[in-house]
PDB file of C-alpha atoms in Angstrom:
ATOM      1  CA  MET A  10      73.637  46.764 104.990  1.00 78.00           C
ATOM      2  CA  ARG A  11      71.122  44.929 107.141  1.00 80.00           C
ATOM      3  CA  TRP A  12      68.245  46.911 105.619  1.00 87.00           C
ATOM      4  CA  LEU A  13      69.538  46.219 102.130  1.00 90.00           C
ATOM      5  CA  LEU A  14      69.554  42.464 102.779  1.00 87.00           C
ATOM      6  CA  LEU A  15      66.070  42.654 104.293  1.00 86.00           C
ATOM      7  CA  GLY A  16      64.854  44.536 101.214  1.00 88.00           C
ATOM      8  CA  VAL A  17      66.353  41.916  98.916  1.00 87.00           C
ATOM      9  CA  VAL A  18      64.664  39.094 100.845  1.00 80.00           C
ATOM     10  CA  LEU A  19      61.301  40.894 100.824  1.00 84.00           C
ATOM     11  CA  GLY A  20      61.661  41.643  97.103  1.00 85.00           C
ATOM     12  CA  VAL A  21      62.348  37.990  96.319  1.00 80.00           C
ATOM     13  CA  LEU A  22      59.360  36.954  98.430  1.00 80.00           C
ATOM     14  CA  LEU A  23      57.124  39.371  96.525  1.00 83.00           C
ATOM     15  CA  LEU A  24      58.374  38.151  93.147  1.00 83.00           C
ATOM     16  CA  TYR A  25      58.315  34.446  94.008  1.00 81.00           C
ATOM     17  CA  PRO A  26      55.666  33.589  96.637  1.00 78.00           C
ATOM     18  CA  ALA A  27      56.855  29.963  96.705  1.00 79.00           C
ATOM     19  CA  ALA A  28      60.219  31.199  97.988  1.00 77.00           C
ATOM     20  CA  LEU A  29      58.619  31.755 101.399  1.00 79.00           C
ATOM     21  CA  ALA A  30      58.780  28.026 102.099  1.00 84.00           C
ATOM     22  CA  VAL A  31      62.469  27.980 101.153  1.00 82.00           C
ATOM     23  CA  VAL A  32      63.249  30.982 103.379  1.00 79.00           C
ATOM     24  CA  VAL A  33      61.368  29.438 106.311  1.00 85.00           C
ATOM     25  CA  ALA A  34      63.216  26.156 105.829  1.00 89.00           C
ATOM     26  CA  VAL A  35      66.614  27.890 105.750  1.00 87.00           C
ATOM     27  CA  VAL A  36      65.817  29.941 108.875  1.00 86.00           C
ATOM     28  CA  ALA A  37      64.585  26.825 110.690  1.00 90.00           C
ATOM     29  CA  ALA A  38      67.753  24.947 109.734  1.00 89.00           C
ATOM     30  CA  ILE A  39      69.951  27.777 111.040  1.00 86.00           C
ATOM     31  CA  LEU A  40      67.994  28.143 114.282  1.00 85.00           C
ATOM     32  CA  SER A  41      68.136  24.400 114.919  1.00 90.00           C
ATOM     33  CA  LYS A  42      71.908  24.610 115.445  1.00 89.00           C
ATOM     34  CA  PRO A  43      72.597  26.007 118.924  1.00 89.00           C
ATOM     35  CA  VAL A  44      76.245  26.807 118.169  1.00 91.00           C
ATOM     36  CA  ILE A  45      75.277  29.125 115.314  1.00 85.00           C
ATOM     37  CA  VAL A  46      72.590  30.817 117.429  1.00 87.00           C
ATOM     38  CA  ALA A  47      75.033  31.338 120.322  1.00 91.00           C
ATOM     39  CA  PHE A  48      77.692  32.723 117.959  1.00 90.00           C
ATOM     40  CA  GLY A  49      75.194  35.157 116.440  1.00 87.00           C
ATOM     41  CA  LEU A  50      74.024  36.325 119.859  1.00 88.00           C
ATOM     42  CA  GLY A  51      77.626  36.823 120.923  1.00 88.00           C
ATOM     43  CA  ILE A  52      78.358  38.951 117.876  1.00 89.00           C
ATOM     44  CA  ALA A  53      75.203  40.997 118.495  1.00 87.00           C
ATOM     45  CA  ALA A  54      76.033  41.553 122.183  1.00 86.00           C
ATOM     46  CA  ARG A  55      79.757  42.313 121.827  1.00 81.00           C
ATOM     47  CA  PRO A  56      79.452  46.090 121.238  1.00 77.00           C
ATOM     48  CA  TYR A  57      77.407  46.455 124.434  1.00 77.00           C
ATOM     49  CA  MET A  58      79.764  44.491 126.694  1.00 77.00           C
ATOM     50  CA  HIS A  59      82.139  46.442 128.924  1.00 78.00           C
ATOM     51  CA  ARG A  60      85.692  45.182 129.137  1.00 74.00           C
ATOM     52  CA  PRO A  61      88.244  46.406 131.656  1.00 71.00           C
ATOM     53  CA  LYS A  62      90.848  48.707 130.135  1.00 72.00           C
ATOM     54  CA  ARG A  63      93.748  47.260 132.159  1.00 72.00           C
ATOM     55  CA  TRP A  64      94.475  44.452 134.567  1.00 71.00           C
ATOM     56  CA  ALA A  65      93.449  45.033 138.164  1.00 63.00           C
ATOM     57  CA  ARG A  66      96.219  44.640 140.750  1.00 62.00           C
TER      58      ARG A  66
END
C-alpha cells in the first residue's frame, strides 16, 4: 500500500511539475506539528516494541 501511494505521488509529480510546490507545502505543514510527528513515529515503532506478556509479581 505504501508503494502504491508513493507511485501515485510520483506519477502526479511527473504529470504536473507545479504540484511539487504543493506537495512540499503539505509535507512542511504536517512536519511543523509535533503531535502529528510523534503520533506517526509511535505508530511506526509499535511493532518493534516488546511488551510483557503478563504482570510481574
